[in-house]
PDB file of C-alpha atoms and ligand atoms in Angstrom:
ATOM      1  CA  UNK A   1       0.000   0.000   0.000  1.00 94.00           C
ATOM      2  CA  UNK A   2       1.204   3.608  -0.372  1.00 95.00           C
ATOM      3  CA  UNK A   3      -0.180   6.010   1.929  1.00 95.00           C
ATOM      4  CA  UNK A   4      -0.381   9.149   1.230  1.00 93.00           C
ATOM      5  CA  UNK A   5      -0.659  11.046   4.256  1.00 92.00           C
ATOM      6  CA  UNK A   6      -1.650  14.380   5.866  1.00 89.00           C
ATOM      7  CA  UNK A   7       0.822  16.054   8.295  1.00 87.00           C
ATOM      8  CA  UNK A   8      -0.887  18.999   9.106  1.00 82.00           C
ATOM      9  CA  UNK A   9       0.224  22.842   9.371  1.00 81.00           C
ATOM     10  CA  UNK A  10       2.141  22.968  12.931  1.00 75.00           C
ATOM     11  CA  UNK A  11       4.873  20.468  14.358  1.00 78.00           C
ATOM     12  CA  UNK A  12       4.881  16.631  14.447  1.00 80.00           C
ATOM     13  CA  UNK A  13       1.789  16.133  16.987  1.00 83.00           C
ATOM     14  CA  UNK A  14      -0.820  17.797  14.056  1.00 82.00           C
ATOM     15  CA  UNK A  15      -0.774  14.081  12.172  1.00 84.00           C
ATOM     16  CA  UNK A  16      -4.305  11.980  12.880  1.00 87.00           C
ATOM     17  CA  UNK A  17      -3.972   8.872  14.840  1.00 89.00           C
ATOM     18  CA  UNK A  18      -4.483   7.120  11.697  1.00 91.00           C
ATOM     19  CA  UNK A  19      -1.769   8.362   9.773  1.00 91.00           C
ATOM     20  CA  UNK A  20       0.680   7.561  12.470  1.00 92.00           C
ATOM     21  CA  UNK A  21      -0.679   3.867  12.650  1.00 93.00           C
ATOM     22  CA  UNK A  22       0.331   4.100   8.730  1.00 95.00           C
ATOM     23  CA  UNK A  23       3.372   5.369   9.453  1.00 94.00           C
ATOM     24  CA  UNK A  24       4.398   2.644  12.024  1.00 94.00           C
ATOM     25  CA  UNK A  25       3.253  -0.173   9.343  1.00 95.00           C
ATOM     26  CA  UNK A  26       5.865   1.453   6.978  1.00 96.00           C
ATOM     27  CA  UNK A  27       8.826   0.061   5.561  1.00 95.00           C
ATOM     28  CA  UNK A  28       9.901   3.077   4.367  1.00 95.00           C
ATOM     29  CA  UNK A  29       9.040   6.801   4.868  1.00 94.00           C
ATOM     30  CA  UNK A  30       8.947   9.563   2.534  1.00 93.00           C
ATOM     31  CA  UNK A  31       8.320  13.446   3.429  1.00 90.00           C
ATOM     32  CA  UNK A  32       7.915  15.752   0.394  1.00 86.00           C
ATOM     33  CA  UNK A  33      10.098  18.629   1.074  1.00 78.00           C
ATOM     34  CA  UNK A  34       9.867  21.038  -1.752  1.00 66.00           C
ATOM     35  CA  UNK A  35       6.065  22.918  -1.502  1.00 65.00           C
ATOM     36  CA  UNK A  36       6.182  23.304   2.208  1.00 66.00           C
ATOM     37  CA  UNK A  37       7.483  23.161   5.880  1.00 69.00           C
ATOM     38  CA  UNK A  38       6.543  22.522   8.861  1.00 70.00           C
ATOM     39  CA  UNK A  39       7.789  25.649  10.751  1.00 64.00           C
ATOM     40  CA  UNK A  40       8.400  23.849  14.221  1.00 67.00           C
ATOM     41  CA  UNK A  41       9.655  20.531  13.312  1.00 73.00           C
ATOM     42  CA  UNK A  42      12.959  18.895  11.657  1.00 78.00           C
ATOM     43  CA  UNK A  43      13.213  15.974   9.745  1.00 81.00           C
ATOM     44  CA  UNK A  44      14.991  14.281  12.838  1.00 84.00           C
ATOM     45  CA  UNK A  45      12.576  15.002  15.112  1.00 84.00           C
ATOM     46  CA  UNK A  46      10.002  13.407  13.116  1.00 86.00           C
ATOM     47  CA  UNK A  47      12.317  10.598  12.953  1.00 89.00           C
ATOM     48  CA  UNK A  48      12.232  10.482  16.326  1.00 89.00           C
ATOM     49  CA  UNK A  49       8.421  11.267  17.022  1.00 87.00           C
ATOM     50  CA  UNK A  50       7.661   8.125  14.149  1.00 88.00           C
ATOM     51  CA  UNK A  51      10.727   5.910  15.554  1.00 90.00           C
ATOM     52  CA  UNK A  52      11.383   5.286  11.630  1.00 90.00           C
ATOM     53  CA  UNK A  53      14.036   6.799   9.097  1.00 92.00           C
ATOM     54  CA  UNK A  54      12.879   9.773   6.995  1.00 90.00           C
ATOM     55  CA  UNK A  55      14.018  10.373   3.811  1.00 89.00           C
ATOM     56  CA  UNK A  56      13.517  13.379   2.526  1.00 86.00           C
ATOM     57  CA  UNK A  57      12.063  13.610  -1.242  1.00 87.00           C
ATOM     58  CA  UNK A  58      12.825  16.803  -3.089  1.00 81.00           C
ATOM     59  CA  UNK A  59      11.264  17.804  -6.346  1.00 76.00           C
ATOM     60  CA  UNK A  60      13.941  15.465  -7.916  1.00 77.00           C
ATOM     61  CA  UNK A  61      13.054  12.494  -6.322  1.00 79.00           C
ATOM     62  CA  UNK A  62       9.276  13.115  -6.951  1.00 80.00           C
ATOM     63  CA  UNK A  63       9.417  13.722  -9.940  1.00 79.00           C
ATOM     64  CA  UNK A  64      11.469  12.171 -11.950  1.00 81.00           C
ATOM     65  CA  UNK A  65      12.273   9.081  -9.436  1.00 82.00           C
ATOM     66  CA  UNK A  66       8.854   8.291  -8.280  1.00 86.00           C
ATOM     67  CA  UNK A  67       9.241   4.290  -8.952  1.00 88.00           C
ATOM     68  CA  UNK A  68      11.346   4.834  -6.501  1.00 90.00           C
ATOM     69  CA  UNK A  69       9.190   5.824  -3.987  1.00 91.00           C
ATOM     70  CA  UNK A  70       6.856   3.051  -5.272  1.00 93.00           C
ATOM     71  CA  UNK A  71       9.046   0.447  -5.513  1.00 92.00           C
ATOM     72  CA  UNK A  72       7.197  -2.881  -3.956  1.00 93.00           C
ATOM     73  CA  UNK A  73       4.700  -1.030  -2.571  1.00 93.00           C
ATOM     74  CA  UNK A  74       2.620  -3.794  -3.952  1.00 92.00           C
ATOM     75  CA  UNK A  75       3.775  -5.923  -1.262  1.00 94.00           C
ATOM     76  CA  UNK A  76       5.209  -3.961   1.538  1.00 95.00           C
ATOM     77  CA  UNK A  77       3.794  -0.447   3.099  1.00 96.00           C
ATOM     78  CA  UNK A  78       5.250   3.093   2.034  1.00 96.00           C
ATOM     79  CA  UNK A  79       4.105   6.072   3.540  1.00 95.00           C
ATOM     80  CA  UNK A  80       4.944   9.750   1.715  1.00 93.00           C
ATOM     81  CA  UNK A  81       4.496  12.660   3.929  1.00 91.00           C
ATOM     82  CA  UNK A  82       2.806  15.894   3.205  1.00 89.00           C
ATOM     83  CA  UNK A  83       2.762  18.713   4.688  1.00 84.00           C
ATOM     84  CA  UNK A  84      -1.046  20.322   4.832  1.00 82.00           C
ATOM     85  CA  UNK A  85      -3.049  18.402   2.974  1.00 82.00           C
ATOM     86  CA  UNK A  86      -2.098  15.590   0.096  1.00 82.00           C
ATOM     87  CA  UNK A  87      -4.567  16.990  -1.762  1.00 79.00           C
ATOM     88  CA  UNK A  88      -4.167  20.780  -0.914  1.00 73.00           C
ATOM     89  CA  UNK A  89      -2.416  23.472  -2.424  1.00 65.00           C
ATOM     90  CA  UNK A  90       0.075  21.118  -4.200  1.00 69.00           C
ATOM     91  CA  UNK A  91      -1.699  17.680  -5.339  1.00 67.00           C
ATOM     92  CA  UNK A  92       0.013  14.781  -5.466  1.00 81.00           C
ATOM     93  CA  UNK A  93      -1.996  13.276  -8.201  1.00 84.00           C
ATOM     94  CA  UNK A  94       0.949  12.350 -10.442  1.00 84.00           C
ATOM     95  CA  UNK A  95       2.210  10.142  -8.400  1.00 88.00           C
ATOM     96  CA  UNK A  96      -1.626   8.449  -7.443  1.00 89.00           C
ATOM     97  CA  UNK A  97      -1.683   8.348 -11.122  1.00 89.00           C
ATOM     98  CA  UNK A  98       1.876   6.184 -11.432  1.00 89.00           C
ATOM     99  CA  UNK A  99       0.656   3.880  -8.680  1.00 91.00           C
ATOM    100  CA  UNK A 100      -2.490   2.995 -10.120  1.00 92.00           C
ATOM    101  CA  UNK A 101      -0.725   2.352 -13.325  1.00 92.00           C
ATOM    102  CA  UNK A 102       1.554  -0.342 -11.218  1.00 92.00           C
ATOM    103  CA  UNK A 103      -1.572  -1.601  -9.456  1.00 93.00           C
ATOM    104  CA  UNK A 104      -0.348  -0.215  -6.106  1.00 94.00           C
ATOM    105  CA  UNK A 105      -3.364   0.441  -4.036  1.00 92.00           C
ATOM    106  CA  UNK A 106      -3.356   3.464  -2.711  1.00 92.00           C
ATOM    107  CA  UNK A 107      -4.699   5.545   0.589  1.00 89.00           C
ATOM    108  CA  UNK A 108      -5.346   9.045   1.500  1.00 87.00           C
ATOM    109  CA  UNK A 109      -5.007  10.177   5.112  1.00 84.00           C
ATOM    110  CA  UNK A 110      -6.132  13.836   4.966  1.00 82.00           C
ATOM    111  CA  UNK A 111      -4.883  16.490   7.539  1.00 79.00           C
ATOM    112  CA  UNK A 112      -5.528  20.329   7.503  1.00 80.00           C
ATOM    113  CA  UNK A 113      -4.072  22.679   4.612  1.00 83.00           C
ATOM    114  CA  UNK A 114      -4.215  25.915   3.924  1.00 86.00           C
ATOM    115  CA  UNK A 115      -6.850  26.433   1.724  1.00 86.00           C
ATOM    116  CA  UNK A 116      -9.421  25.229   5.204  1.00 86.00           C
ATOM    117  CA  UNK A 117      -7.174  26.755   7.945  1.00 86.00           C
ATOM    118  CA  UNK A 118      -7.196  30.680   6.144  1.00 91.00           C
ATOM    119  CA  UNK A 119     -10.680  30.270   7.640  1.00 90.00           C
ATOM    120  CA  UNK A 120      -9.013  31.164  10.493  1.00 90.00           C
ATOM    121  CA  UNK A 121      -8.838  35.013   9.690  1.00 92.00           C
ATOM    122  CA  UNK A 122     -12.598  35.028   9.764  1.00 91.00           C
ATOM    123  CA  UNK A 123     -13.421  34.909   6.188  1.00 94.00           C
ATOM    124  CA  UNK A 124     -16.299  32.424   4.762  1.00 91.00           C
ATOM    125  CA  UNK A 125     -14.324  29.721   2.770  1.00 92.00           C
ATOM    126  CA  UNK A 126     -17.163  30.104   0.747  1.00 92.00           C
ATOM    127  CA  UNK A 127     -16.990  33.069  -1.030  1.00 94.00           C
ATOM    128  CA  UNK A 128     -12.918  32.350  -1.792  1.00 95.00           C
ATOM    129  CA  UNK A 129     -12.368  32.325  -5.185  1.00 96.00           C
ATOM    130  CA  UNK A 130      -9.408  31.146  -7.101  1.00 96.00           C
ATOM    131  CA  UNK A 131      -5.895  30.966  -5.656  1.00 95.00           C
ATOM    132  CA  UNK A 132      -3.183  32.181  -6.575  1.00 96.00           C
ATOM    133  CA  UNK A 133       0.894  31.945  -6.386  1.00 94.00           C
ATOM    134  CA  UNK A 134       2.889  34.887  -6.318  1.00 97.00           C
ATOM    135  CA  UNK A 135       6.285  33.618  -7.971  1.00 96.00           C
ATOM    136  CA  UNK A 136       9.978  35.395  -6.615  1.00 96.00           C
ATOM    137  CA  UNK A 137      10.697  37.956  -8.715  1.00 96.00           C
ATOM    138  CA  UNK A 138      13.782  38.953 -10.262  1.00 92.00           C
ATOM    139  CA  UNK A 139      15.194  41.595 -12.082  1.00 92.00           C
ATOM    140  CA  UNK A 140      14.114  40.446 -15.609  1.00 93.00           C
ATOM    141  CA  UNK A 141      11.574  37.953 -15.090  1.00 94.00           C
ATOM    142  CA  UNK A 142       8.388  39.625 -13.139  1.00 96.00           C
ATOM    143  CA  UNK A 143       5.589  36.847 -14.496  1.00 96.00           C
ATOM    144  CA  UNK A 144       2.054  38.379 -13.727  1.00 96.00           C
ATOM    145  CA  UNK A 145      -0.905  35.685 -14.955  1.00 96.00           C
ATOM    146  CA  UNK A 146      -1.693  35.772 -10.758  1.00 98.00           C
ATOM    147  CA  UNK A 147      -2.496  39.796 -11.365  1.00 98.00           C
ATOM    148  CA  UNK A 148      -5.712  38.494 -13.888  1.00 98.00           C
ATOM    149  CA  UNK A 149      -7.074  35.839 -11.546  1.00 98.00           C
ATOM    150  CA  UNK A 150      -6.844  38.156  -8.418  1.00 98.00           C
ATOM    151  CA  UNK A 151      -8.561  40.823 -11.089  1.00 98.00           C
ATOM    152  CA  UNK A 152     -11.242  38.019 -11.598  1.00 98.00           C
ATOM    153  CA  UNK A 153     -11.999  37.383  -8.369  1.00 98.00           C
ATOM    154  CA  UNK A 154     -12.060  40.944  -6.970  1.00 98.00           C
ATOM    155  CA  UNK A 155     -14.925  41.716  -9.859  1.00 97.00           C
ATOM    156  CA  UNK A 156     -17.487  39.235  -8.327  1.00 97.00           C
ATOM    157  CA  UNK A 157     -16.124  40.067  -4.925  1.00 97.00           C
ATOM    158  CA  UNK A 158     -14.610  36.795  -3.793  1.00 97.00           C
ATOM    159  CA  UNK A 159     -11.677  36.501  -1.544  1.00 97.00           C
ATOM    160  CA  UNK A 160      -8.116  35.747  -2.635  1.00 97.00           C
ATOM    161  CA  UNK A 161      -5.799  33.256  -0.798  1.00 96.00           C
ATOM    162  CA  UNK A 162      -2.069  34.372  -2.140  1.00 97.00           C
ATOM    163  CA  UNK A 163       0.346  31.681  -1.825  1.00 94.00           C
ATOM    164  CA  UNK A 164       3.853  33.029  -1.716  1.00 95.00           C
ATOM    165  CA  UNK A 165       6.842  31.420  -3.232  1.00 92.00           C
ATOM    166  CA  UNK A 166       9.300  28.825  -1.581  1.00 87.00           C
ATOM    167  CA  UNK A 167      12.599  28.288  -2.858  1.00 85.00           C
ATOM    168  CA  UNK A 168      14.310  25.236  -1.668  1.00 78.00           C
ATOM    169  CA  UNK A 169      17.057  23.405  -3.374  1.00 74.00           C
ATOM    170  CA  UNK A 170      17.407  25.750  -5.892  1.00 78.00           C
ATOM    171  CA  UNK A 171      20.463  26.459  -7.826  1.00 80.00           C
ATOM    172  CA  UNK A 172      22.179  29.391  -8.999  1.00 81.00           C
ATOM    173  CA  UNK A 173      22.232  29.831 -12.560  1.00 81.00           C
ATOM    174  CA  UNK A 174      26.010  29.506 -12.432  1.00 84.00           C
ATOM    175  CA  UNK A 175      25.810  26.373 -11.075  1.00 84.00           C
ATOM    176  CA  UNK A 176      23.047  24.883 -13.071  1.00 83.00           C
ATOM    177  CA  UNK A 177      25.289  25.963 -16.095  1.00 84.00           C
ATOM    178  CA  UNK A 178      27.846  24.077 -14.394  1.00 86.00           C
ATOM    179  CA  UNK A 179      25.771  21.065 -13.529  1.00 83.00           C
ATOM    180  CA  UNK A 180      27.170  21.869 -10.441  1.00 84.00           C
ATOM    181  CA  UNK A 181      25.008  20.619  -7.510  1.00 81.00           C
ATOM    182  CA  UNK A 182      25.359  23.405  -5.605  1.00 83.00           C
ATOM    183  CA  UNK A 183      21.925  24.261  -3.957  1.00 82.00           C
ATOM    184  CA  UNK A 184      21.619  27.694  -2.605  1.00 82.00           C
ATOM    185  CA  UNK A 185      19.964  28.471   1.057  1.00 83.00           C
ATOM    186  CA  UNK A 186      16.024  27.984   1.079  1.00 84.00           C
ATOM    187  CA  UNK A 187      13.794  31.006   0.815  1.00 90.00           C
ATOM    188  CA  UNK A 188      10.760  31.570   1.562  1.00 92.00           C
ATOM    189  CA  UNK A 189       8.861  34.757   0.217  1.00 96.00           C
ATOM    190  CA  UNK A 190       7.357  37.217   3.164  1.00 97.00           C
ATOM    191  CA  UNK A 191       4.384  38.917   3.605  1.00 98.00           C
ATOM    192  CA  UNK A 192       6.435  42.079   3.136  1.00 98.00           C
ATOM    193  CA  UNK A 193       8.117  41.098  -0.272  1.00 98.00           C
ATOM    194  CA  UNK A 194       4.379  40.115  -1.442  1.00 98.00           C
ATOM    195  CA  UNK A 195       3.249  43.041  -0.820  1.00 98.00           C
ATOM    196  CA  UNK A 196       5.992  45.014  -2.915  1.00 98.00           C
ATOM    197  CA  UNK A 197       5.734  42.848  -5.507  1.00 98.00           C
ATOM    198  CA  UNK A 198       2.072  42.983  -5.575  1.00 98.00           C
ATOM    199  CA  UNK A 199       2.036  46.834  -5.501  1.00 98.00           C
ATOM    200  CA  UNK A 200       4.813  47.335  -7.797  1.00 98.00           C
ATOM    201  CA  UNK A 201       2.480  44.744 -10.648  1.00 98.00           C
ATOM    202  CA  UNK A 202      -0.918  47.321 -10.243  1.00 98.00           C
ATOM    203  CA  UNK A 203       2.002  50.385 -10.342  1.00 97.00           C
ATOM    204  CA  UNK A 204       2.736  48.589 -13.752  1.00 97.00           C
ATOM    205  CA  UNK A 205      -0.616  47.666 -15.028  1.00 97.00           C
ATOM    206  CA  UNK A 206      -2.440  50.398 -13.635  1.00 97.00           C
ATOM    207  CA  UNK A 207      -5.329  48.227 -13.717  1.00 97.00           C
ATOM    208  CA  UNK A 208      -7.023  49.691 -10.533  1.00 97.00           C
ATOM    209  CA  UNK A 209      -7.143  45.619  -9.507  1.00 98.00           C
ATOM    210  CA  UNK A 210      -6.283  47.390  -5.817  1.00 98.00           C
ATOM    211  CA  UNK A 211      -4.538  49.885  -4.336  1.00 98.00           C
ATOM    212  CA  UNK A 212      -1.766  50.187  -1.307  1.00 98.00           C
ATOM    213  CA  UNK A 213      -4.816  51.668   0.656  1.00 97.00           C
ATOM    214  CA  UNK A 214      -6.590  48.005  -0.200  1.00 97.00           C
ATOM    215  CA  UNK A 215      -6.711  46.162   3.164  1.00 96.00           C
ATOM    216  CA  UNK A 216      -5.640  42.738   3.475  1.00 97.00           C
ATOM    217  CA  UNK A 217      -4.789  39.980   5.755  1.00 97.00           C
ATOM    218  CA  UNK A 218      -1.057  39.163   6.005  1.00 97.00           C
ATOM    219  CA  UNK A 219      -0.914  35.693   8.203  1.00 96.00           C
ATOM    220  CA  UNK A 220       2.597  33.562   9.117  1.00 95.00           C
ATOM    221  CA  UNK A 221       2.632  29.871  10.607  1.00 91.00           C
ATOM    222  CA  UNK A 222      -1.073  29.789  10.300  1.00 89.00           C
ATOM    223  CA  UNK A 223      -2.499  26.452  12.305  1.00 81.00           C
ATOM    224  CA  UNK A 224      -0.046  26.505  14.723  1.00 84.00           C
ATOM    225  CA  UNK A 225       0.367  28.355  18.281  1.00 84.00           C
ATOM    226  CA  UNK A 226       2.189  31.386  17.398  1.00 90.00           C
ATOM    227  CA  UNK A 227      -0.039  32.245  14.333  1.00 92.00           C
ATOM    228  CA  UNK A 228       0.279  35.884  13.425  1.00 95.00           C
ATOM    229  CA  UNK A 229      -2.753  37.282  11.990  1.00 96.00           C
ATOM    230  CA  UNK A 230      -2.419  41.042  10.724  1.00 97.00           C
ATOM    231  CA  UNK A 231      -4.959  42.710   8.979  1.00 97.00           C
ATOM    232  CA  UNK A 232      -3.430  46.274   7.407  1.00 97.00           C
ATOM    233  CA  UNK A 233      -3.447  48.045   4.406  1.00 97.00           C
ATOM    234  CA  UNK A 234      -1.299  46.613   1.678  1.00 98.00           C
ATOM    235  CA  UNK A 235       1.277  49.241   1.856  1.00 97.00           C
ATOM    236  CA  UNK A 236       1.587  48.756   5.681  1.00 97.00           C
ATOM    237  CA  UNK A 237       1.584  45.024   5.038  1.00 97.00           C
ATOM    238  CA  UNK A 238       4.601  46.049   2.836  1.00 98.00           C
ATOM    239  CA  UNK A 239       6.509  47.324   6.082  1.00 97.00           C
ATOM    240  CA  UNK A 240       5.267  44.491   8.478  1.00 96.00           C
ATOM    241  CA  UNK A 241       7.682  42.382   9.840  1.00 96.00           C
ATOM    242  CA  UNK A 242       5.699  39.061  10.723  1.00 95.00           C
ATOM    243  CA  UNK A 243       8.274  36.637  11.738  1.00 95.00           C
ATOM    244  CA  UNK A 244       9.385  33.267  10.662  1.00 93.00           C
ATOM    245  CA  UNK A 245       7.747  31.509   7.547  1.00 91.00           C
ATOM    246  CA  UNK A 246       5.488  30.370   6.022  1.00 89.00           C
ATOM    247  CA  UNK A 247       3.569  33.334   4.963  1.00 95.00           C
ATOM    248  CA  UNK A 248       0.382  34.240   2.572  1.00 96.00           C
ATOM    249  CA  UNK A 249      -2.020  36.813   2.314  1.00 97.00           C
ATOM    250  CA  UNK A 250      -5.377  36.884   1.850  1.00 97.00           C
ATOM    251  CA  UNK A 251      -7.114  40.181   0.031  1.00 97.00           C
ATOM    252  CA  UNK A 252     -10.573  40.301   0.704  1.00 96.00           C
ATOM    253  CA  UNK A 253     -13.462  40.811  -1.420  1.00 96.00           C
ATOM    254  CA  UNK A 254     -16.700  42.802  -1.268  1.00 94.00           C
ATOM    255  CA  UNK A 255     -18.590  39.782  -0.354  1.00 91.00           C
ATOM    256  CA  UNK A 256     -17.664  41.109   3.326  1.00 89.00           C
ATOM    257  CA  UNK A 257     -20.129  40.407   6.191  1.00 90.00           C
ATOM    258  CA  UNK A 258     -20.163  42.804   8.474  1.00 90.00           C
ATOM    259  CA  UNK A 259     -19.399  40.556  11.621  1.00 91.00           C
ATOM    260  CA  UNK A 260     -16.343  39.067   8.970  1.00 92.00           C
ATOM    261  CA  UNK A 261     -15.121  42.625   9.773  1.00 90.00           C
ATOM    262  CA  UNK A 262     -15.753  42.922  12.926  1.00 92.00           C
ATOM    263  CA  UNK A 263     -13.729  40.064  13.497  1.00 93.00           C
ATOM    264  CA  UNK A 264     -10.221  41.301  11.034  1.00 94.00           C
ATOM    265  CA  UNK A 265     -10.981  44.411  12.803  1.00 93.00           C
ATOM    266  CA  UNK A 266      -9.215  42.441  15.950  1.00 93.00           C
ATOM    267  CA  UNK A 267      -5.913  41.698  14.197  1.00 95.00           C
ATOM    268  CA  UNK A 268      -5.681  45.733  12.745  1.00 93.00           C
ATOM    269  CA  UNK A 269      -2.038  46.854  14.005  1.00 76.00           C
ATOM    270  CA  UNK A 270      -1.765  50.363  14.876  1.00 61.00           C
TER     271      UNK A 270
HETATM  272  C1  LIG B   1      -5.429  16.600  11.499  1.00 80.39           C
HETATM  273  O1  LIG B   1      -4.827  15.936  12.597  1.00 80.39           O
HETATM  274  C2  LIG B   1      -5.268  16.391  13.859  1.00 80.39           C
HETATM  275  C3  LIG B   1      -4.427  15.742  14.937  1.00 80.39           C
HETATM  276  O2  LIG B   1      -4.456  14.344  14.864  1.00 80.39           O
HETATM  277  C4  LIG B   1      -6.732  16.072  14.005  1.00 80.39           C
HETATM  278  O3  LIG B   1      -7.198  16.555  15.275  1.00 80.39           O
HETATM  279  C5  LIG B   1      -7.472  16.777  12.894  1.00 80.39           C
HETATM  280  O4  LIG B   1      -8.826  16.427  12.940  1.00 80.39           O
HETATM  281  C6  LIG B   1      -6.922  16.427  11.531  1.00 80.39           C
HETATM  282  N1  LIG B   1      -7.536  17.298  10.551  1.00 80.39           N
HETATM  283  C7  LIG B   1      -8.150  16.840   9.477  1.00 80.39           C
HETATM  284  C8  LIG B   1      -8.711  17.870   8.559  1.00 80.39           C
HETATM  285  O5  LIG B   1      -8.264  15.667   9.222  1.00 80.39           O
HETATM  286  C1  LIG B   2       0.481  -2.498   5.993  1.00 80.39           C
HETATM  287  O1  LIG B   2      -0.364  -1.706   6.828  1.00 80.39           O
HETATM  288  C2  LIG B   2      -1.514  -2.374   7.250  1.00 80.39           C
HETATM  289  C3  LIG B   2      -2.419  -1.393   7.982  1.00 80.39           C
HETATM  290  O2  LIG B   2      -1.694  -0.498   8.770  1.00 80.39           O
HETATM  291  C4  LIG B   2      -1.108  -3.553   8.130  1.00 80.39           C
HETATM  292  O3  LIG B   2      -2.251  -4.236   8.578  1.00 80.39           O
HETATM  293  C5  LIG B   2      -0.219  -4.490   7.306  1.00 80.39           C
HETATM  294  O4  LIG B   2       0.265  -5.523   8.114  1.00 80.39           O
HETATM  295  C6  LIG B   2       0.965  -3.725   6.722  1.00 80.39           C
HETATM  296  N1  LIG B   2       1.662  -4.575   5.785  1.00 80.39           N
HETATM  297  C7  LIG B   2       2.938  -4.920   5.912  1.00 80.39           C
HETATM  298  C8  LIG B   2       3.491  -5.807   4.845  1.00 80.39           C
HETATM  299  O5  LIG B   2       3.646  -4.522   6.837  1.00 80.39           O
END
């Protein structure tokens, strides 16, 4: 069997009861390590919370050594680790896909993500609309396509969860035209950098999408006990300082209740 399995937003403790049970049935352990972290846990100490090995699978390993991750799964159990969901902001479907194809069965063990836990700033997942990635920028290469959907969204007034870019394993263009493998140190965009980049886009476009007087929600470790919720205009977001990663940002829509802003109202620095 390969499980697929759940680990939650926090620390090692957020997995279900079930998923451990998987775990401890596993002959070998996998955590995917490239979409996200989990801000208060190492790889040893889930090693040591799990009492198994954990070997880490980068974006390599997924994706173009994924038999290896299946291999005899058909007759012993393999558990890959993932943090959020398995099916939430980055699905794993590729590699459901490659199991089925070798007749490994396969089972989900879900855990929160961040497209349920957001709901923790107040706003009905319901009126979310689509979500989008906001990519590192760099001198030359400032893509946009996340400008239209936010754009999209705004005009029926839904919500916008803004995932913000991780870097891990990544390396230098030097070394990649070197084949050197050389990764440089992981990064992992803040709410701050977002929020330049985002104003600097409608400063280009002009589109009128929203402003640096638009409010929005700037959140960091969101599920787990030292959240930080801040709810500020995006040029103050631009300023904020909101501590370790992960971060996103949420830009509300129209569709506000009144008691949803009531509630932000709570997390308004001033
Ligand atoms: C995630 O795991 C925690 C801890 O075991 C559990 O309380 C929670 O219900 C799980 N969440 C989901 C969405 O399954
Ligand atoms: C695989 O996991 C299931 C359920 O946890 C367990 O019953 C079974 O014995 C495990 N299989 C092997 C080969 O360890």
């Amino acid at each position: 069997m390969l499980y697929i399995i759940g680990l939650g937003l926090s620390d090692e403790k957020d997995i279900t009861l079930k998923g451990l049970e998987a775990i401890k049935a596993s002959e070998r352990v996998y955590l995917e390590s490239y979409t996200s972290i989990l801000p208060h846990v190492s790889c040893e100490s889930l090693s040591r919370f799990y009492e198994k090995d954990v070997i880490i699978a980068d974006r390599e390993v997924v994706e173009s050594n994924s038999d290896e991750i299946l291999r005899n799964a058909g007759s012993v159990n393999v558990s890959f680790l993932v943090v959020g969901d398995p099916f939430g902001a980055t699905t794993h479907t590729d590699l459901v896909i490659r199991a089925r194809e070798m007749n490994i069965p396969v089972e989900i063990i879900h855990n929160a993500s961040i497209l349920n836990v957001i709901g923790a700033c107040g706003l009905q997942l319901y009126n979310f609309g689509q979500t989008v990635s906001l990519p590192f920028f760099t001198e030359t290469w400032k893509p946009d396509s996340w400008y239209v959907r936010i754009s999209e969204n705004r005009k029926i007034g839904l919500h916008t969860l803004v995932l913000l870019d991780i870097k891990v394993k990544e390396q230098s263009l030097e070394n990649l035209a070197r084949a050197r493998k050389i990764y440089e140190e992981p990064r992992y965009m803040t709410v701050s950098q977002a929020a330049n980049q985002m104003l600097e886009i409608e400063d280009l476009r002009n589109e009128k999408v929203y402003s640096p007087d638009t409010m929005a929600i700037g959140v960091s470790r969101i599920g787990s006990r030292d959240q930080k919720i801040v709810y500020a205009a995006l040029k103050e977001l631009a300023q904020a300082d909101i501590g370790p990663p992960l971060h996103s940002i949420v830009l509300p829509g129209s569709r506000c209740h009144e008691m949803e802003i009531q509630y932000l109202e709570a997390y308004r620095q001033h």
